[in-house]
XYZ file of C-alpha atoms in Angstrom:
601
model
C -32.095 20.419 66.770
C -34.180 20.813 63.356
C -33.074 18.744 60.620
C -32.802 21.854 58.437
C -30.862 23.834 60.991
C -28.446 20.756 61.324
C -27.797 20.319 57.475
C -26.887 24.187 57.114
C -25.067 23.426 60.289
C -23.159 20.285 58.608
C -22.351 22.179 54.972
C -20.496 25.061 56.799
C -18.733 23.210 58.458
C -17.484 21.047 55.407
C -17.011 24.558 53.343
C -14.735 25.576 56.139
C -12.716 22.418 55.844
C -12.544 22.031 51.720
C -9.681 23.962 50.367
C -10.213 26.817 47.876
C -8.004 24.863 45.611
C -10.626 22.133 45.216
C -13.618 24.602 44.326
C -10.801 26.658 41.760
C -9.971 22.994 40.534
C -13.625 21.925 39.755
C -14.446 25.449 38.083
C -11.525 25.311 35.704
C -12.511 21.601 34.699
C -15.929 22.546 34.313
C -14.726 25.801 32.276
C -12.381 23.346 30.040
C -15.662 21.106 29.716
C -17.760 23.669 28.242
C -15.180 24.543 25.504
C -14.218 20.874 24.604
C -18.507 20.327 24.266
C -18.726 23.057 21.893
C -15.704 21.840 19.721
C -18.001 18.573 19.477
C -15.741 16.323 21.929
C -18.116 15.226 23.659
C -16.352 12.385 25.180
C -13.505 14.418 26.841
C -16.096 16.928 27.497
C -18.144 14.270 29.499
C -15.266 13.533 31.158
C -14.683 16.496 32.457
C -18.269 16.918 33.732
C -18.414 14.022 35.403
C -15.028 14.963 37.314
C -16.686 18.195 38.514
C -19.862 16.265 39.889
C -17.933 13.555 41.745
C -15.462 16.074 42.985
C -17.303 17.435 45.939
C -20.260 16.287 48.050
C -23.688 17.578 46.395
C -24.624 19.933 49.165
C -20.996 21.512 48.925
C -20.962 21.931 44.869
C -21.838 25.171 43.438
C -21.721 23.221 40.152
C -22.981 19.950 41.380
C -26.213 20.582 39.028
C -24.728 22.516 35.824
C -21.924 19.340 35.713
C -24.896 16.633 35.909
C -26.689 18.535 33.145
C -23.887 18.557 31.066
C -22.771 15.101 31.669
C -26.502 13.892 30.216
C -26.093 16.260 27.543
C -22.471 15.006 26.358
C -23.674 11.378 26.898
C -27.092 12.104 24.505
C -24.260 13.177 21.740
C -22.533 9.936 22.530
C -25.537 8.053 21.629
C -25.254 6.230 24.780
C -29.012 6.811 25.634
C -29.096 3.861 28.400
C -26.885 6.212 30.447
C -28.900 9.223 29.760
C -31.855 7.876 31.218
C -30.601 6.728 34.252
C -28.657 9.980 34.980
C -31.560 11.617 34.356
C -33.620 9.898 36.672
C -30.609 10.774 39.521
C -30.891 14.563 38.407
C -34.394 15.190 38.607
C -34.532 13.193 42.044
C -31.612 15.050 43.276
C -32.346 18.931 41.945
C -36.401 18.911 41.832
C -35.792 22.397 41.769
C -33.330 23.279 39.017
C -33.945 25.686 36.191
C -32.481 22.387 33.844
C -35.096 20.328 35.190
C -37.038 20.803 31.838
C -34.079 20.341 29.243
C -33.251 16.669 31.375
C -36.751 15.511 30.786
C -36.485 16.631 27.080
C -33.417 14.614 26.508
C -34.750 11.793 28.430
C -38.027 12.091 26.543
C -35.465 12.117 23.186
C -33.162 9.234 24.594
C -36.133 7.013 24.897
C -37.568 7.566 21.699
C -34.934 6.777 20.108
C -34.551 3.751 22.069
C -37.898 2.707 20.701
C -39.818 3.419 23.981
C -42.562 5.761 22.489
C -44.704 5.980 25.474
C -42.732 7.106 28.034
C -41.167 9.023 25.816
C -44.216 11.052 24.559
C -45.619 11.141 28.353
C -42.054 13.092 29.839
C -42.214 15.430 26.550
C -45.871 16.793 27.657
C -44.469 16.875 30.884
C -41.844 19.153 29.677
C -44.453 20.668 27.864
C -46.439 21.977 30.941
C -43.743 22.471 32.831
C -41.224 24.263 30.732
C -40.808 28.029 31.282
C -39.000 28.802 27.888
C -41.245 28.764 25.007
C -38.809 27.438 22.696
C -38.237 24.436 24.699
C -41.855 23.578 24.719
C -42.204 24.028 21.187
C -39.492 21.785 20.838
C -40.947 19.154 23.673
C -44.328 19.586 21.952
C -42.601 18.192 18.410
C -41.285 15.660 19.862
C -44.294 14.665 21.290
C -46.462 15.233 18.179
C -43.802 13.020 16.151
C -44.058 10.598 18.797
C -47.969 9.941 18.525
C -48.083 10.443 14.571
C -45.530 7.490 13.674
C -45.525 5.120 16.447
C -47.907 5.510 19.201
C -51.686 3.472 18.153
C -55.092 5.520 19.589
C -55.298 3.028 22.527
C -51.453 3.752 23.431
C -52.251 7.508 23.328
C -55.557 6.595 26.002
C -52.806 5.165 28.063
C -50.909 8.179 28.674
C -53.837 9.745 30.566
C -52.913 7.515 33.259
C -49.313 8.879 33.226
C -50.606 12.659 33.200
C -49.396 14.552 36.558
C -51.762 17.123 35.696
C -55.292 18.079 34.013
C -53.444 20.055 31.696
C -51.506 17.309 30.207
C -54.813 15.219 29.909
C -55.460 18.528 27.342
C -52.986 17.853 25.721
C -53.347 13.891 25.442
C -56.534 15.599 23.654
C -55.069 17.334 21.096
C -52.385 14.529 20.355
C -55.668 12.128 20.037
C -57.148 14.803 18.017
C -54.579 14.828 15.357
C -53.978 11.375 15.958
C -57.338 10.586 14.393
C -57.398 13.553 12.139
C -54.208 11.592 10.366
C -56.287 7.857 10.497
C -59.129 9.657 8.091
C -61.456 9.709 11.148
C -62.490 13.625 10.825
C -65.450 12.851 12.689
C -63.918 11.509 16.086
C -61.047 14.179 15.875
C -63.949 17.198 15.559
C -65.580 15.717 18.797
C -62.380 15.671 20.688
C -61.684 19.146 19.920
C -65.286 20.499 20.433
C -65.174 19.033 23.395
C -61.527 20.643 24.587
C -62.256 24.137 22.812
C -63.255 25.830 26.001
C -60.751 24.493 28.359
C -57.591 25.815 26.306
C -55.696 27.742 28.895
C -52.327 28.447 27.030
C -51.011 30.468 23.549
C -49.207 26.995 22.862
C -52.283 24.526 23.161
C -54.452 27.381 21.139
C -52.101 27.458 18.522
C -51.797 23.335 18.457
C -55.428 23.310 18.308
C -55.550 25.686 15.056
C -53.011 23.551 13.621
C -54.887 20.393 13.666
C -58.589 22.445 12.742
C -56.519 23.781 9.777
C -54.911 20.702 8.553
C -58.640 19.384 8.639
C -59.618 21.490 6.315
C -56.413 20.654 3.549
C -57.537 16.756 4.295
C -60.041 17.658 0.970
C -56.619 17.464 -0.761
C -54.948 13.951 -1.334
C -52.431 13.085 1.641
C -49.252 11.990 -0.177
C -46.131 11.202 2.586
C -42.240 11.402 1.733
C -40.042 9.688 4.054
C -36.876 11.649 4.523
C -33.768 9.472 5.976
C -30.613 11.561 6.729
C -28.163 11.548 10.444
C -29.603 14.729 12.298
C -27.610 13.279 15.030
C -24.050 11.482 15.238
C -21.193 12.531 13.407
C -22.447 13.574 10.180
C -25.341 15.889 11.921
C -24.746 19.099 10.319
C -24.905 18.268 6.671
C -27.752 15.579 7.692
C -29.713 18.827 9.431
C -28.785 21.507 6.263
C -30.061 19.203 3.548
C -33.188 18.651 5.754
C -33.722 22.755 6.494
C -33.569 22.754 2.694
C -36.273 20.246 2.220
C -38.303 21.783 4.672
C -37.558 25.339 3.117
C -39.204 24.388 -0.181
C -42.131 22.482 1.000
C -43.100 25.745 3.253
C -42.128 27.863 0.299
C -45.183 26.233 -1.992
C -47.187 24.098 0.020
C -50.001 26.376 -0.332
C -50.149 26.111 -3.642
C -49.795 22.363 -4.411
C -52.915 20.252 -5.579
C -51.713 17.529 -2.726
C -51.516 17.394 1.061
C -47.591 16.678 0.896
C -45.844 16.157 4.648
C -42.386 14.909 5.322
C -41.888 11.293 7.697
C -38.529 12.166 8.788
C -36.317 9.593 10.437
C -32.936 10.223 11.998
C -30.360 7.602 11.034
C -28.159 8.975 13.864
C -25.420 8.254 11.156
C -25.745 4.431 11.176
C -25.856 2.271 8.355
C -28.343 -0.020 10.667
C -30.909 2.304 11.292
C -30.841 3.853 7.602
C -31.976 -0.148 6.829
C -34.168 -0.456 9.613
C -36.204 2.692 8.621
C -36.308 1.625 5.159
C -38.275 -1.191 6.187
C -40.562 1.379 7.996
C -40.626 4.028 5.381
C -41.785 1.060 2.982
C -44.674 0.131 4.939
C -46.356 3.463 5.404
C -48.766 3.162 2.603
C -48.947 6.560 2.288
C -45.131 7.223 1.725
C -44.620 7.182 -2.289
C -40.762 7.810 -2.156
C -37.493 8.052 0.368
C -35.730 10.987 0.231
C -32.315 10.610 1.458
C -29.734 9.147 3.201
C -26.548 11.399 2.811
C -23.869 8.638 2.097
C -23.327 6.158 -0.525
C -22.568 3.493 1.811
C -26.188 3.690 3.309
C -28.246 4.242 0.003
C -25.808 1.190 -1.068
C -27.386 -0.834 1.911
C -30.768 0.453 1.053
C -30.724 0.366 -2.419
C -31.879 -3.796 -2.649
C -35.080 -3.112 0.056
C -36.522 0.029 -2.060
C -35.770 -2.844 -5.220
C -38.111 -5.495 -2.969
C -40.746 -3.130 -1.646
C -40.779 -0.826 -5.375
C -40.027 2.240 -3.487
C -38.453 5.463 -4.876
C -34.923 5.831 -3.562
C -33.856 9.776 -4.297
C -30.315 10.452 -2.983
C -29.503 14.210 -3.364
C -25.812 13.325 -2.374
C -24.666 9.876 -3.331
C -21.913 9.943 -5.884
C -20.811 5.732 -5.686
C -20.841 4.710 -9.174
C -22.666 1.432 -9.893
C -25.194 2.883 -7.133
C -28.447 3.165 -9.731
C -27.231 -0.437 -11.019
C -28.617 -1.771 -8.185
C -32.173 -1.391 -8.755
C -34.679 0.446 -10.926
C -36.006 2.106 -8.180
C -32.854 3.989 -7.174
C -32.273 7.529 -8.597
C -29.096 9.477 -8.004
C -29.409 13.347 -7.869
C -25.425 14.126 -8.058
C -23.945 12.535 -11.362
C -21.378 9.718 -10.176
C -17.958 9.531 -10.718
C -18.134 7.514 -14.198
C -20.648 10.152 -15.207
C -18.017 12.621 -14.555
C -15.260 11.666 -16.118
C -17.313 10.258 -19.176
C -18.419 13.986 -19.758
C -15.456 15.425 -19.402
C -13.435 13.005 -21.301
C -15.924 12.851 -24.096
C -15.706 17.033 -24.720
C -11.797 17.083 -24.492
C -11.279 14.239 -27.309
C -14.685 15.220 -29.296
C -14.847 18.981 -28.920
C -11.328 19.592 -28.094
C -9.615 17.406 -30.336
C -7.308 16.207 -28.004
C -5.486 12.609 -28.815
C -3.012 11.935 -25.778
C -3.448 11.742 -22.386
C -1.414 11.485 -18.987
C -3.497 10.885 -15.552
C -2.519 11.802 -12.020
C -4.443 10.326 -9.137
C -4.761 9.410 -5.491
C -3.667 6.120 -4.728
C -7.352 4.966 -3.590
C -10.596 3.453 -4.853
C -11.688 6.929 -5.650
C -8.764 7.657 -7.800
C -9.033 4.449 -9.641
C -12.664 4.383 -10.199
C -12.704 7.394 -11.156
C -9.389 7.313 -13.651
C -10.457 3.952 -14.897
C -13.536 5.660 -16.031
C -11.733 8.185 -17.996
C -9.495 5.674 -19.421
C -12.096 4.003 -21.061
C -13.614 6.941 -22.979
C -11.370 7.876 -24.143
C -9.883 4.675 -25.722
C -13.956 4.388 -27.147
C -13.059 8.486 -28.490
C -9.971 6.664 -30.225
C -7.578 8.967 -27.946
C -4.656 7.506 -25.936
C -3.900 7.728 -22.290
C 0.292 7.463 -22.544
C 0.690 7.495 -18.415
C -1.350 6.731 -15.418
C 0.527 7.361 -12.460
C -0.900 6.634 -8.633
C 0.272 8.808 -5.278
C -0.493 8.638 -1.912
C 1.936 11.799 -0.518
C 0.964 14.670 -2.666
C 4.161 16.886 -1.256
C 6.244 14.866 -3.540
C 5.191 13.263 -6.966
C 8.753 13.821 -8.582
C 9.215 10.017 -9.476
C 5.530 10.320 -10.752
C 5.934 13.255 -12.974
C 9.053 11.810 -14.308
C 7.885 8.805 -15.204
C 5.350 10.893 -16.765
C 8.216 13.143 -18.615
C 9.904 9.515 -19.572
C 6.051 8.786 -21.428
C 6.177 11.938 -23.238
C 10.178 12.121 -24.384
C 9.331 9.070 -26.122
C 6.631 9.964 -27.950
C 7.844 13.262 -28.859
C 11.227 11.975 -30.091
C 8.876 10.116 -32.457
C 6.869 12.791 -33.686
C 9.466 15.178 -34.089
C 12.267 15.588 -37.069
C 14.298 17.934 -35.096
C 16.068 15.147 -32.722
C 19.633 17.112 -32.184
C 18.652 18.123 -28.256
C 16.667 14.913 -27.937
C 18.591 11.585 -27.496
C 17.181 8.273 -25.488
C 19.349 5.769 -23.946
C 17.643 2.890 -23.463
C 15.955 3.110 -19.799
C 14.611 6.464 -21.600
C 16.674 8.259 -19.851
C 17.031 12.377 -21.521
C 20.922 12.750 -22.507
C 21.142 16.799 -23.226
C 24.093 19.200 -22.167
C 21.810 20.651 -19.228
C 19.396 20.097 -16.883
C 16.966 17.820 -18.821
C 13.508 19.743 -16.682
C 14.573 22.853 -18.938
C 12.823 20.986 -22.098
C 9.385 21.807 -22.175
C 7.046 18.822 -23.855
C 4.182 19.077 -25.561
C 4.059 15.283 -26.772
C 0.816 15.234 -24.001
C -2.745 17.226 -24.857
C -3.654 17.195 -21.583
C -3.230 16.011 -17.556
C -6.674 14.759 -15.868
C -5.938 15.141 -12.089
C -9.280 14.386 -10.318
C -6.832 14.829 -6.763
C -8.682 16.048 -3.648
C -9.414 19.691 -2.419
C -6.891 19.772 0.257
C -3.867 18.432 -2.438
C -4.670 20.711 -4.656
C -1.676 23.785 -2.939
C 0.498 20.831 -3.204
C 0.118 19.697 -6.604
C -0.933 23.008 -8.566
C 3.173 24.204 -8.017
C 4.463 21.226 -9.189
C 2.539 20.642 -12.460
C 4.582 23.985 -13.665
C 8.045 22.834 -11.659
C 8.089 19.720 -14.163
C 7.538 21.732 -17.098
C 5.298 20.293 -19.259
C 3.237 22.289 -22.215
C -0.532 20.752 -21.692
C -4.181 21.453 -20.667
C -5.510 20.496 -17.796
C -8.256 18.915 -16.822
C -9.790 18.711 -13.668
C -12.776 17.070 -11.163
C -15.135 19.068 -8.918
C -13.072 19.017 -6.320
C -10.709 21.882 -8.020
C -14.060 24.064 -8.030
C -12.899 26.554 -5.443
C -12.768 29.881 -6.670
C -10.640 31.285 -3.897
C -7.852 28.012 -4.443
C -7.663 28.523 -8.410
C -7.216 32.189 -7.996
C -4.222 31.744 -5.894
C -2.971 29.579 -8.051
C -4.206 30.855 -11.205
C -0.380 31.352 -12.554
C -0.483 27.317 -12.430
C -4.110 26.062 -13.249
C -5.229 29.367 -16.349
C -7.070 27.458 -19.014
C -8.276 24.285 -16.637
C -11.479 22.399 -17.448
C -13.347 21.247 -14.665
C -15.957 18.567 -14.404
C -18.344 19.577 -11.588
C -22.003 18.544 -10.784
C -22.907 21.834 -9.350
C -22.152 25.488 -10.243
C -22.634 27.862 -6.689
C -20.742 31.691 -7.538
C -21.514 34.602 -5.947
C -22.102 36.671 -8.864
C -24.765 34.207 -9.937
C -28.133 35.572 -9.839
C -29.951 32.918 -8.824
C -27.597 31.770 -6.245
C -27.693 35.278 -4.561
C -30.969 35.977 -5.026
C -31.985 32.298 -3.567
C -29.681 33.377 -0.935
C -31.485 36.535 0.094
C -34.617 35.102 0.313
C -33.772 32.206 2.374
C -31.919 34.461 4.723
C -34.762 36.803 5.021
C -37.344 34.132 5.628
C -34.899 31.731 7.818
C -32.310 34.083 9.740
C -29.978 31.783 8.372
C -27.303 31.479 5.266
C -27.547 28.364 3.062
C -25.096 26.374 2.100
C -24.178 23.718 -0.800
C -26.392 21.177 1.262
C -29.196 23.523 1.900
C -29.531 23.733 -1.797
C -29.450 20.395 -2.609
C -32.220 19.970 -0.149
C -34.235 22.694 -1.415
C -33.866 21.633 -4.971
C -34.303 17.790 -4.522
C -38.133 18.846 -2.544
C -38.801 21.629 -5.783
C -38.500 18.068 -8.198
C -40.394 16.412 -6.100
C -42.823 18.369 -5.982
C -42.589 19.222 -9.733
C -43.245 15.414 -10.161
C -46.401 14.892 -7.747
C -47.882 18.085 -8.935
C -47.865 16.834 -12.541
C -49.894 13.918 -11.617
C -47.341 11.496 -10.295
C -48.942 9.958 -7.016
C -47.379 6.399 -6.634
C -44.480 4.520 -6.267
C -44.940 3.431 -10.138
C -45.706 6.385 -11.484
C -43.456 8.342 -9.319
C -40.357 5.613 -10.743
C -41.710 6.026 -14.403
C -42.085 9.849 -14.446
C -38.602 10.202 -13.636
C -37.373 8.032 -16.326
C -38.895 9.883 -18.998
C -39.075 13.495 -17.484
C -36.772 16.252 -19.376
C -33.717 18.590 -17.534
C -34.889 19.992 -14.244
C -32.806 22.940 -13.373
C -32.054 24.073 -9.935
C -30.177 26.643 -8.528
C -26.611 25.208 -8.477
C -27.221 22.006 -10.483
C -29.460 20.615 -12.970
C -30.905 16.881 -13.312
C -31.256 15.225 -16.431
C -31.165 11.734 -16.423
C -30.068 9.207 -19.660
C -30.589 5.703 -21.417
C -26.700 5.656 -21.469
C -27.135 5.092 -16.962
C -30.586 4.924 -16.221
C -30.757 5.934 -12.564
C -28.100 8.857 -13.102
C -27.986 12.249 -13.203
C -26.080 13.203 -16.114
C -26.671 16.850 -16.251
C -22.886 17.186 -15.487
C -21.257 20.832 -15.550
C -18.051 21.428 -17.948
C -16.245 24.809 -16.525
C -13.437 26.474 -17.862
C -11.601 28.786 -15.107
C -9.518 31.208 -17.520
C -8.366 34.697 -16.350
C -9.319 34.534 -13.032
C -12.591 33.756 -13.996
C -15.013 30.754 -14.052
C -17.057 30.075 -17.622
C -19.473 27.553 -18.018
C -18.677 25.637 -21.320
C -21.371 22.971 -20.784
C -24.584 22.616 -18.485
């Protein structure tokens, strides 16, 4: 009997014995997979997957491929890129046919770059290149590949992967990668050969289109190359916001690059949300000699890590999102875009004793180093101001701060049975304990100017209530996090008059923000968010700084120091000899009347 005839024989024969309940079972796991992958669990969803492909025998398992293809995929989001190699070696030998043959060699090609295995991982990209049937995984394949060659792969490396080429149209593009590969090494002549000499052998839209690209970028090589390395996660847990600051970045340099005096391109690295790579690429980023500044990373904790190998290697450090104070205090070469906590509270404690004239204080805060730092830093100006903070009182459950508000109330009895000549409703035992006929919360006191509650967005439906429960007559003063214009309309009855310190401004009634908004929907098919902005913004200074003559590390470090207020769309960045190294452009806001006014920019 034929071997083909027996095999069909053999697999009906096993359908006819497997239950329906076991192909029902492995179609509602794999159904339960899909969701739990697109909530991000990838570790439950890979699970799941991997049920589904053990489950039955291969030839038996209408999902045998799908599951295998999603198990590589949840394990790529797992960063365990070992295991995506090796199950994607077992896929492509087991399903040569399979329309996810292409998308398993992409994330194996993406796996072992960043494994640091640049040549294979260049070679299985072109493969995927050639091979792919969906254009917009070959453009992505053919990225990948480019990105490969440009940072890590050496000319005599990119010879090498001739020898790997399963086909003459992958030696084209080996070609085109050597092409730009020289183009970016100053060598104009060799890379004009190599193209002259694969002009007439183009065969598809794709390598055309590459081959323009590189022909084009030979022409802008007149202008000065000048590189910025950009370090944020566009993979691991902190993807998203890594990825919207980036589309930002990449927004603006589109926007104007064809107006700039200088050849400006991005080196963008993907900390995959670890504090190790954001050092290790710091160390790369500073050895490029053509990189002039870092860009980047996205928390505090990295640029904190980074902060003393830009201070050895005298390299620009621009963090659009870093907010740790004592950050720019670590070297000269470190440059926050968001004003710090200290630089918050300092503005907004300066204006309420200075412009407000207010003398007493009482502070409500989280129970953590945020709360503290922050708080502390208020304390101290104003004691400088000559005001007084009477209370500081600490919380960690925000559902119920009655011992903190009376302790608060205790503070303020005290010092208003001192100011005041009217003491018949007012008498103190001595544990400062109210004595009055009724309930002592129906005495309103004004003995306090003002409550600074720099609490957290989500506390904020918890706290706003009981600020008018415990019946004090005050201001209130507030950190960015209370800059919600949906949260302080619902609780407007509690929080009218409230003075905000925030580092950015973003309303929809602001021109700029919805006109920004508009065009970067029409040009991207996509709506920005805070992030985007910041991205967007932090590349416009940049650029703003090179364009103006700026075109080294040093100059790039002293320009900053002694430029004026840039002003963005949301946020502006002015930077002082009070903190060198911070942006103290800080926003005062006043939401009054259902309405947000900006009091200082």
């Amino acid at each position: 009997m034929k071997v083909w005839l027996r095999k069909i024989l053999i697999l009906c024969v096993m359908a006819c014995l497997l239950p329906v309940s076991v192909f029902a079972s492995a179609r509602s796991l794999m159904e339960e997979g899909l969701k739990e992958f697109e909530r991000d669990n990838y570790y439950d969803a890979y699970l799941m997957f991997h049920k589904v492909f053990h489950q039955l025998p291969v030839d038996v398992n209408p999902y045998a491929s799908t599951s295998l293809f999603m198990v590589i995929r949840s394990l790529y989001f797992l960063d365990r890129h070992e295991d995506v190699i090796s199950q994607a070696g077992l896929f492509t030998d087991t399903f040569e046919e399979s329309r996810y043959r292409g998308d398993v060699l992409y994330t194996k090609s993406a796996s072992l770059m960043k494994t640091g295995r640049y040549l294979p991982a260049v070679s299985f990209a072109l493969k995927v290149v050639y091979q792919a049937e969906r254009e917009s995984l070959q453009r992505k394949a053919l990225e990948l590949a480019r990105e490969g060659t440009r940072q890590f792969l050496s000319p005599e490396e990119i010879k090498t992967l001739k020898a790997l080429a399963g086909s003459r149209a992958e030696m084209r593009g080996v070609d085109l990668l050597m092409a730009e590969k020289m183009k970016l090494k100053g060598d104009v002549a060799t890379a004009q050969q190599i193209l002259q000499s694969v002009k007439t052998s183009l065969m598809t839209l794709f390598e055309v289109n590459y081959y323009n690209q590189i022909l084009d970028g030979m022409k802008e090589e007149k202008r000065a190359q000048i590189d910025l390395a950009v370090i944020l996660p566009l993979s691991g847990p902190e993807r998203s916001a890594g990825k919207a600051l980036l589309d930002g970045m990449l927004y603006a340099l589109n926007r104007f690059r064809h107006d700039l005096l200088h050849n400006i391109s991005l080196v963008v690295l993907d900390n995959e949300s670890d504090i190790l790579k954001s050092i290790e690429y710091t160390h790369s980023a500073a050895d490029m000699k053509d990189v002039i500044a870092i860009l980047g990373p996205l928390s505090s904790q990295d640029a904190i890590a980074m902060a003393p190998i830009c201070d050895f290697e005298k390299i620009p450090l621009f963090t659009p999102t870093a907010t740790r104070d004592g950050l720019s205090a670590l070297s000269s070469y470190v440059f926050q875009l968001n004003p710090d906590q200290d630089e918050r509270a300092y503005a907004l404690a300066s204006y309420a004793v200075d412009s407000l004239k207010y003398e007493t204080f009482a502070i409500l805060a989280p129970a953590d180093d945020y709360g503290r730092r922050i708080s502390d830093s208020f304390s101290r100006t104003v004691a400088r101001s000559g005001g007084m903070v009477i209370r500081r009182e600490w919380f960690s459950d925000p559902n119920d701060l009655k011992s903190q508000f009376m302790n608060i109330r205790k503070e303020a009895f005290t010092l208003q049975a001192a100011d005041t000549l009217d003491t018949t409703n007012i008498l103190l035992d001595p544990e400062l304990e109210l004595k009055t006929p009724g309930d002592s919360l129906k005495i309103t006191l004004n003995a306090i100017d003002a409550f600074y509650l720099p609490i957290y967005h989500d506390q904020i439906e918890s706290v706003a209530p009981q600020l008018a429960y415990y019946n004090f007559d005050t201001h209130l003063l507030g950190d960015g996090n209370w800059l919600d214009e949906g949260l302080l309309s619902r609780y407007r009855r509690y929080v009218n008059g409230m003075i905000i310190s925030a580092d950015h401004l973003m309303l929809e009634q602001d021109p700029r923000v919805s006109f920004f908004r508009e065009e970067y929907e029409n040009q991207t098919g996509k709506t920005p968010d805070r992030l985007t902005i910041y991205g967007y913004e932090t590349m416009v200074l940049m650029l703003n700084l090179i364009e103006n003559g700026n075109t080294t590390r040093e100059a790039l470090r002293l320009a900053v120091n002694n430029m004026g207020e840039f002003r963005g769309v949301i946020r502006n960045v002015r930077f002082s000899k009070r903190k060198p190294g911070v942006n103290a452009a800080v926003r005062l806001l006043e939401f009054r009347n259902n309405t947000i006014y900006t009091l200082q920019e």
